[in-house]
PDB file of N, CA and C in Angstrom:
ATOM      1  N   MET B  76     -10.208 -16.693 -24.357  1.00  0.00           N
ATOM      2  CA  MET B  76     -11.453 -15.975 -24.453  1.00  0.00           C
ATOM      3  C   MET B  76     -12.353 -16.490 -25.337  1.00  0.00           C
ATOM      4  N   SER B  77     -13.584 -16.546 -25.241  1.00  0.00           N
ATOM      5  CA  SER B  77     -14.579 -17.320 -26.016  1.00  0.00           C
ATOM      6  C   SER B  77     -15.316 -16.037 -26.828  1.00  0.00           C
ATOM      7  N   ASN B  78     -15.519 -16.271 -28.062  1.00  0.00           N
ATOM      8  CA  ASN B  78     -16.384 -15.350 -28.974  1.00  0.00           C
ATOM      9  C   ASN B  78     -17.807 -15.745 -28.912  1.00  0.00           C
ATOM     10  N   THR B  79     -18.332 -16.431 -28.024  1.00  0.00           N
ATOM     11  CA  THR B  79     -19.678 -16.857 -28.131  1.00  0.00           C
ATOM     12  C   THR B  79     -20.513 -15.688 -27.764  1.00  0.00           C
ATOM     13  N   ILE B  80     -21.628 -15.611 -28.459  1.00  0.00           N
ATOM     14  CA  ILE B  80     -22.493 -14.483 -28.170  1.00  0.00           C
ATOM     15  C   ILE B  80     -23.584 -15.018 -27.254  1.00  0.00           C
ATOM     16  N   VAL B  81     -23.819 -14.414 -26.046  1.00  0.00           N
ATOM     17  CA  VAL B  81     -24.826 -14.763 -25.188  1.00  0.00           C
ATOM     18  C   VAL B  81     -26.043 -13.942 -25.222  1.00  0.00           C
ATOM     19  N   PRO B  82     -27.269 -14.548 -25.503  1.00  0.00           N
ATOM     20  CA  PRO B  82     -28.514 -13.748 -25.584  1.00  0.00           C
ATOM     21  C   PRO B  82     -28.686 -12.803 -24.301  1.00  0.00           C
ATOM     22  N   ARG B  83     -29.193 -11.721 -24.704  1.00  0.00           N
ATOM     23  CA  ARG B  83     -29.116 -10.799 -23.560  1.00  0.00           C
ATOM     24  C   ARG B  83     -30.063 -11.256 -22.432  1.00  0.00           C
ATOM     25  N   GLU B  84     -31.172 -11.975 -22.648  1.00  0.00           N
ATOM     26  CA  GLU B  84     -32.047 -12.437 -21.722  1.00  0.00           C
ATOM     27  C   GLU B  84     -31.502 -13.409 -20.701  1.00  0.00           C
ATOM     28  N   SER B  85     -30.425 -14.058 -21.054  1.00  0.00           N
ATOM     29  CA  SER B  85     -29.668 -14.980 -20.151  1.00  0.00           C
ATOM     30  C   SER B  85     -28.755 -14.418 -19.269  1.00  0.00           C
ATOM     31  N   VAL B  86     -28.402 -13.140 -19.503  1.00  0.00           N
ATOM     32  CA  VAL B  86     -27.343 -12.450 -18.626  1.00  0.00           C
ATOM     33  C   VAL B  86     -28.166 -11.754 -17.605  1.00  0.00           C
ATOM     34  N   PRO B  87     -27.835 -11.980 -16.355  1.00  0.00           N
ATOM     35  CA  PRO B  87     -28.398 -11.428 -15.200  1.00  0.00           C
ATOM     36  C   PRO B  87     -28.201  -9.996 -15.241  1.00  0.00           C
ATOM     37  N   ARG B  88     -29.083  -9.066 -14.828  1.00  0.00           N
ATOM     38  CA  ARG B  88     -29.004  -7.651 -14.750  1.00  0.00           C
ATOM     39  C   ARG B  88     -27.984  -7.487 -13.533  1.00  0.00           C
ATOM     40  N   GLU B  89     -27.521  -6.330 -13.398  1.00  0.00           N
ATOM     41  CA  GLU B  89     -26.544  -6.074 -12.340  1.00  0.00           C
ATOM     42  C   GLU B  89     -27.219  -6.080 -10.963  1.00  0.00           C
ATOM     43  N   SER B  90     -28.511  -5.677 -10.941  1.00  0.00           N
ATOM     44  CA  SER B  90     -29.352  -5.421  -9.724  1.00  0.00           C
ATOM     45  C   SER B  90     -29.772  -6.778  -9.244  1.00  0.00           C
ATOM     46  N   GLU B  91     -29.666  -7.908 -10.083  1.00  0.00           N
ATOM     47  CA  GLU B  91     -30.108  -9.175  -9.762  1.00  0.00           C
ATOM     48  C   GLU B  91     -28.919 -10.028  -9.164  1.00  0.00           C
ATOM     49  N   MET B  92     -27.698  -9.494  -9.160  1.00  0.00           N
ATOM     50  CA  MET B  92     -26.742 -10.208  -8.689  1.00  0.00           C
ATOM     51  C   MET B  92     -26.734 -10.100  -7.215  1.00  0.00           C
ATOM     52  N   SER B  93     -26.265 -11.212  -6.511  1.00  0.00           N
ATOM     53  CA  SER B  93     -26.246 -11.210  -4.958  1.00  0.00           C
ATOM     54  C   SER B  93     -24.896 -10.819  -4.512  1.00  0.00           C
ATOM     55  N   LEU B  94     -24.771 -10.313  -3.382  1.00  0.00           N
ATOM     56  CA  LEU B  94     -23.478  -9.956  -2.711  1.00  0.00           C
ATOM     57  C   LEU B  94     -22.516 -10.972  -2.736  1.00  0.00           C
ATOM     58  N   ALA B  95     -23.025 -12.420  -2.692  1.00  0.00           N
ATOM     59  CA  ALA B  95     -22.104 -13.505  -2.640  1.00  0.00           C
ATOM     60  C   ALA B  95     -21.603 -13.645  -4.063  1.00  0.00           C
ATOM     61  N   GLU B  96     -22.329 -13.389  -5.067  1.00  0.00           N
ATOM     62  CA  GLU B  96     -21.929 -13.476  -6.529  1.00  0.00           C
ATOM     63  C   GLU B  96     -20.831 -12.469  -6.851  1.00  0.00           C
ATOM     64  N   LEU B  97     -21.104 -11.223  -6.250  1.00  0.00           N
ATOM     65  CA  LEU B  97     -20.225 -10.063  -6.655  1.00  0.00           C
ATOM     66  C   LEU B  97     -18.872 -10.342  -5.769  1.00  0.00           C
ATOM     67  N   ARG B  98     -18.965 -10.788  -4.741  1.00  0.00           N
ATOM     68  CA  ARG B  98     -17.639 -11.114  -3.947  1.00  0.00           C
ATOM     69  C   ARG B  98     -16.883 -12.259  -4.679  1.00  0.00           C
ATOM     70  N   GLY B  99     -17.572 -13.147  -5.208  1.00  0.00           N
ATOM     71  CA  GLY B  99     -16.870 -14.370  -5.980  1.00  0.00           C
ATOM     72  C   GLY B  99     -16.462 -13.670  -7.133  1.00  0.00           C
ATOM     73  N   ASP B 100     -16.831 -12.792  -7.883  1.00  0.00           N
ATOM     74  CA  ASP B 100     -16.425 -12.326  -9.114  1.00  0.00           C
ATOM     75  C   ASP B 100     -15.137 -11.385  -8.621  1.00  0.00           C
ATOM     76  N   CYS B 101     -15.144 -10.678  -7.647  1.00  0.00           N
ATOM     77  CA  CYS B 101     -14.037  -9.939  -7.138  1.00  0.00           C
ATOM     78  C   CYS B 101     -12.925 -10.883  -6.884  1.00  0.00           C
ATOM     79  N   ALA B 102     -13.304 -12.019  -6.165  1.00  0.00           N
ATOM     80  CA  ALA B 102     -12.123 -12.897  -5.725  1.00  0.00           C
ATOM     81  C   ALA B 102     -11.417 -13.591  -6.935  1.00  0.00           C
ATOM     82  N   ARG B 103     -12.120 -13.800  -8.015  1.00  0.00           N
ATOM     83  CA  ARG B 103     -11.631 -14.323  -9.273  1.00  0.00           C
ATOM     84  C   ARG B 103     -10.760 -13.342  -9.974  1.00  0.00           C
ATOM     85  N   MET B 104     -11.001 -12.072  -9.967  1.00  0.00           N
ATOM     86  CA  MET B 104     -10.357 -11.028 -10.488  1.00  0.00           C
ATOM     87  C   MET B 104      -9.160 -10.583  -9.827  1.00  0.00           C
ATOM     88  N   ALA B 105      -9.070 -10.756  -8.372  1.00  0.00           N
ATOM     89  CA  ALA B 105      -8.054 -10.196  -7.679  1.00  0.00           C
ATOM     90  C   ALA B 105      -6.670 -10.500  -8.038  1.00  0.00           C
ATOM     91  N   PRO B 106      -6.417 -11.849  -8.509  1.00  0.00           N
ATOM     92  CA  PRO B 106      -5.068 -12.022  -9.006  1.00  0.00           C
ATOM     93  C   PRO B 106      -4.505 -11.226 -10.223  1.00  0.00           C
ATOM     94  N   HIS B 107      -5.491 -10.623 -10.971  1.00  0.00           N
ATOM     95  CA  HIS B 107      -5.183  -9.827 -12.054  1.00  0.00           C
ATOM     96  C   HIS B 107      -4.914  -8.561 -11.804  1.00  0.00           C
ATOM     97  N   TRP B 108      -5.122  -8.060 -10.531  1.00  0.00           N
ATOM     98  CA  TRP B 108      -5.049  -6.574 -10.192  1.00  0.00           C
ATOM     99  C   TRP B 108      -3.712  -6.559  -9.524  1.00  0.00           C
ATOM    100  N   VAL B 109      -2.979  -5.479 -10.184  1.00  0.00           N
ATOM    101  CA  VAL B 109      -1.529  -5.307  -9.419  1.00  0.00           C
ATOM    102  C   VAL B 109      -1.561  -3.906  -8.790  1.00  0.00           C
ATOM    103  N   ALA B 110      -1.249  -4.070  -7.478  1.00  0.00           N
ATOM    104  CA  ALA B 110      -1.113  -2.753  -6.872  1.00  0.00           C
ATOM    105  C   ALA B 110       0.156  -1.992  -6.904  1.00  0.00           C
ATOM    106  N   PRO B 111       0.167  -0.867  -6.994  1.00  0.00           N
ATOM    107  CA  PRO B 111       1.509  -0.273  -7.319  1.00  0.00           C
ATOM    108  C   PRO B 111       2.250  -0.113  -6.015  1.00  0.00           C
ATOM    109  N   THR B 112       3.641  -0.216  -6.006  1.00  0.00           N
ATOM    110  CA  THR B 112       4.367  -0.112  -4.899  1.00  0.00           C
ATOM    111  C   THR B 112       4.221   1.083  -4.116  1.00  0.00           C
ATOM    112  N   ARG B 113       3.922   1.149  -2.908  1.00  0.00           N
ATOM    113  CA  ARG B 113       3.728   2.036  -2.026  1.00  0.00           C
ATOM    114  C   ARG B 113       4.824   2.920  -1.743  1.00  0.00           C
ATOM    115  N   THR B 114       4.711   4.299  -1.988  1.00  0.00           N
ATOM    116  CA  THR B 114       5.986   5.073  -1.564  1.00  0.00           C
ATOM    117  C   THR B 114       5.516   6.132  -0.546  1.00  0.00           C
ATOM    118  N   THR B 115       6.291   6.440   0.313  1.00  0.00           N
ATOM    119  CA  THR B 115       5.916   7.573   1.247  1.00  0.00           C
ATOM    120  C   THR B 115       6.736   8.924   0.962  1.00  0.00           C
ATOM    121  N   ALA B 116       5.832   9.848   1.002  1.00  0.00           N
ATOM    122  CA  ALA B 116       6.310  11.241   0.645  1.00  0.00           C
ATOM    123  C   ALA B 116       7.330  11.650   1.746  1.00  0.00           C
ATOM    124  N   LYS B 117       8.257  12.252   1.275  1.00  0.00           N
ATOM    125  CA  LYS B 117       9.215  12.869   2.306  1.00  0.00           C
ATOM    126  C   LYS B 117       8.885  14.315   2.641  1.00  0.00           C
ATOM    127  N   PRO B 118       8.970  14.787   3.906  1.00  0.00           N
ATOM    128  CA  PRO B 118       8.672  16.172   4.212  1.00  0.00           C
ATOM    129  C   PRO B 118       9.464  17.220   3.537  1.00  0.00           C
ATOM    130  N   VAL B 119       8.856  18.184   3.001  1.00  0.00           N
ATOM    131  CA  VAL B 119       9.576  19.376   2.551  1.00  0.00           C
ATOM    132  C   VAL B 119       9.695  20.476   3.398  1.00  0.00           C
ATOM    133  N   GLU B 120      10.648  21.131   3.497  1.00  0.00           N
ATOM    134  CA  GLU B 120      10.886  22.339   4.364  1.00  0.00           C
ATOM    135  C   GLU B 120      10.061  23.385   3.966  1.00  0.00           C
ATOM    136  N   PRO B 121       9.395  24.141   4.776  1.00  0.00           N
ATOM    137  CA  PRO B 121       8.484  25.217   4.498  1.00  0.00           C
ATOM    138  C   PRO B 121       9.127  26.322   3.650  1.00  0.00           C
ATOM    139  N   SER B 122      10.536  26.460   3.869  1.00  0.00           N
ATOM    140  CA  SER B 122      11.186  27.532   3.173  1.00  0.00           C
ATOM    141  C   SER B 122      11.249  27.124   1.704  1.00  0.00           C
ATOM    142  N   ARG B 123      11.144  25.943   1.371  1.00  0.00           N
ATOM    143  CA  ARG B 123      11.393  25.522  -0.065  1.00  0.00           C
ATOM    144  C   ARG B 123       9.979  25.658  -0.885  1.00  0.00           C
ATOM    145  N   ILE B 124       8.975  25.952  -0.169  1.00  0.00           N
ATOM    146  CA  ILE B 124       7.760  26.007  -0.812  1.00  0.00           C
ATOM    147  C   ILE B 124       7.503  27.442  -1.360  1.00  0.00           C
ATOM    148  N   HIS B 125       7.439  27.753  -2.652  1.00  0.00           N
ATOM    149  CA  HIS B 125       7.233  29.040  -3.164  1.00  0.00           C
ATOM    150  C   HIS B 125       6.041  29.028  -4.162  1.00  0.00           C
ATOM    151  N   GLY B 126       5.467  30.232  -4.464  1.00  0.00           N
ATOM    152  CA  GLY B 126       4.661  30.338  -5.538  1.00  0.00           C
ATOM    153  C   GLY B 126       3.223  29.609  -5.272  1.00  0.00           C
ATOM    154  N   VAL B 127       2.749  29.377  -4.063  1.00  0.00           N
ATOM    155  CA  VAL B 127       1.521  28.690  -3.961  1.00  0.00           C
ATOM    156  C   VAL B 127       0.445  29.874  -4.016  1.00  0.00           C
ATOM    157  N   THR B 128      -0.457  29.826  -4.768  1.00  0.00           N
ATOM    158  CA  THR B 128      -1.474  30.722  -4.853  1.00  0.00           C
ATOM    159  C   THR B 128      -2.865  30.072  -4.677  1.00  0.00           C
ATOM    160  N   VAL B 129      -3.749  30.677  -3.927  1.00  0.00           N
ATOM    161  CA  VAL B 129      -4.941  30.036  -3.646  1.00  0.00           C
ATOM    162  C   VAL B 129      -6.107  31.114  -4.192  1.00  0.00           C
ATOM    163  N   PRO B 130      -7.051  30.594  -5.030  1.00  0.00           N
ATOM    164  CA  PRO B 130      -8.107  31.492  -5.494  1.00  0.00           C
ATOM    165  C   PRO B 130      -8.950  32.108  -4.437  1.00  0.00           C
ATOM    166  N   PRO B 131      -9.440  33.200  -4.365  1.00  0.00           N
ATOM    167  CA  PRO B 131     -10.185  33.646  -3.165  1.00  0.00           C
ATOM    168  C   PRO B 131     -11.465  32.806  -2.872  1.00  0.00           C
ATOM    169  N   SER B 132     -12.151  32.074  -3.901  1.00  0.00           N
ATOM    170  CA  SER B 132     -13.292  31.351  -3.490  1.00  0.00           C
ATOM    171  C   SER B 132     -12.829  30.213  -2.650  1.00  0.00           C
ATOM    172  N   SER B 133     -11.716  29.737  -2.977  1.00  0.00           N
ATOM    173  CA  SER B 133     -10.996  28.499  -2.075  1.00  0.00           C
ATOM    174  C   SER B 133     -10.638  28.969  -0.771  1.00  0.00           C
ATOM    175  N   ALA B 134     -10.071  30.257  -0.739  1.00  0.00           N
ATOM    176  CA  ALA B 134      -9.552  30.718   0.687  1.00  0.00           C
ATOM    177  C   ALA B 134     -10.779  31.024   1.588  1.00  0.00           C
ATOM    178  N   ARG B 135     -11.949  31.410   0.905  1.00  0.00           N
ATOM    179  CA  ARG B 135     -13.158  31.584   1.691  1.00  0.00           C
ATOM    180  C   ARG B 135     -13.706  30.245   2.284  1.00  0.00           C
ATOM    181  N   LEU B 136     -13.481  29.120   1.352  1.00  0.00           N
ATOM    182  CA  LEU B 136     -13.977  27.994   1.901  1.00  0.00           C
ATOM    183  C   LEU B 136     -13.120  27.418   3.041  1.00  0.00           C
ATOM    184  N   ILE B 137     -11.849  27.566   2.864  1.00  0.00           N
ATOM    185  CA  ILE B 137     -10.810  27.049   3.918  1.00  0.00           C
ATOM    186  C   ILE B 137     -11.095  27.929   5.141  1.00  0.00           C
ATOM    187  N   ASP B 138     -11.296  29.298   5.009  1.00  0.00           N
ATOM    188  CA  ASP B 138     -11.381  30.104   6.164  1.00  0.00           C
ATOM    189  C   ASP B 138     -12.792  29.665   6.968  1.00  0.00           C
ATOM    190  N   SER B 139     -13.915  29.243   6.300  1.00  0.00           N
ATOM    191  CA  SER B 139     -14.978  29.109   6.917  1.00  0.00           C
ATOM    192  C   SER B 139     -14.996  27.466   7.660  1.00  0.00           C
ATOM    193  N   MET B 140     -14.087  26.644   7.363  1.00  0.00           N
ATOM    194  CA  MET B 140     -13.739  25.368   7.868  1.00  0.00           C
ATOM    195  C   MET B 140     -13.422  25.428   9.325  1.00  0.00           C
ATOM    196  N   SER B 141     -12.966  26.608   9.868  1.00  0.00           N
ATOM    197  CA  SER B 141     -12.637  26.737  11.198  1.00  0.00           C
ATOM    198  C   SER B 141     -13.876  26.392  12.030  1.00  0.00           C
ATOM    199  N   ASP B 142     -15.136  26.612  11.476  1.00  0.00           N
ATOM    200  CA  ASP B 142     -16.392  26.449  12.196  1.00  0.00           C
ATOM    201  C   ASP B 142     -16.585  25.054  12.539  1.00  0.00           C
ATOM    202  N   TYR B 143     -16.010  24.267  11.762  1.00  0.00           N
ATOM    203  CA  TYR B 143     -16.223  22.794  12.070  1.00  0.00           C
ATOM    204  C   TYR B 143     -15.062  22.141  12.753  1.00  0.00           C
ATOM    205  N   GLY B 144     -13.962  22.732  12.911  1.00  0.00           N
ATOM    206  CA  GLY B 144     -12.755  22.249  13.538  1.00  0.00           C
ATOM    207  C   GLY B 144     -12.598  22.636  14.948  1.00  0.00           C
ATOM    208  N   ASP B 145     -11.315  22.617  15.373  1.00  0.00           N
ATOM    209  CA  ASP B 145     -10.993  23.012  16.767  1.00  0.00           C
ATOM    210  C   ASP B 145     -11.503  24.415  17.220  1.00  0.00           C
TER     211      ASP B 145
END
């Protein structure tokens, strides 16, 4: 990594970058990104779920969601 100071005028603003430049930057960085190992959640029996509380404001929100569903 270089410690060279680049004048602010010579660095393009983010809005001036093209999509191709952005994709190129992402492609160069991709090998540095590590994705975590994907794990799948195992189903839990409903009888093992205890102590779930829902605040009244959230309950009202969920109750009104039926207007948008089936």
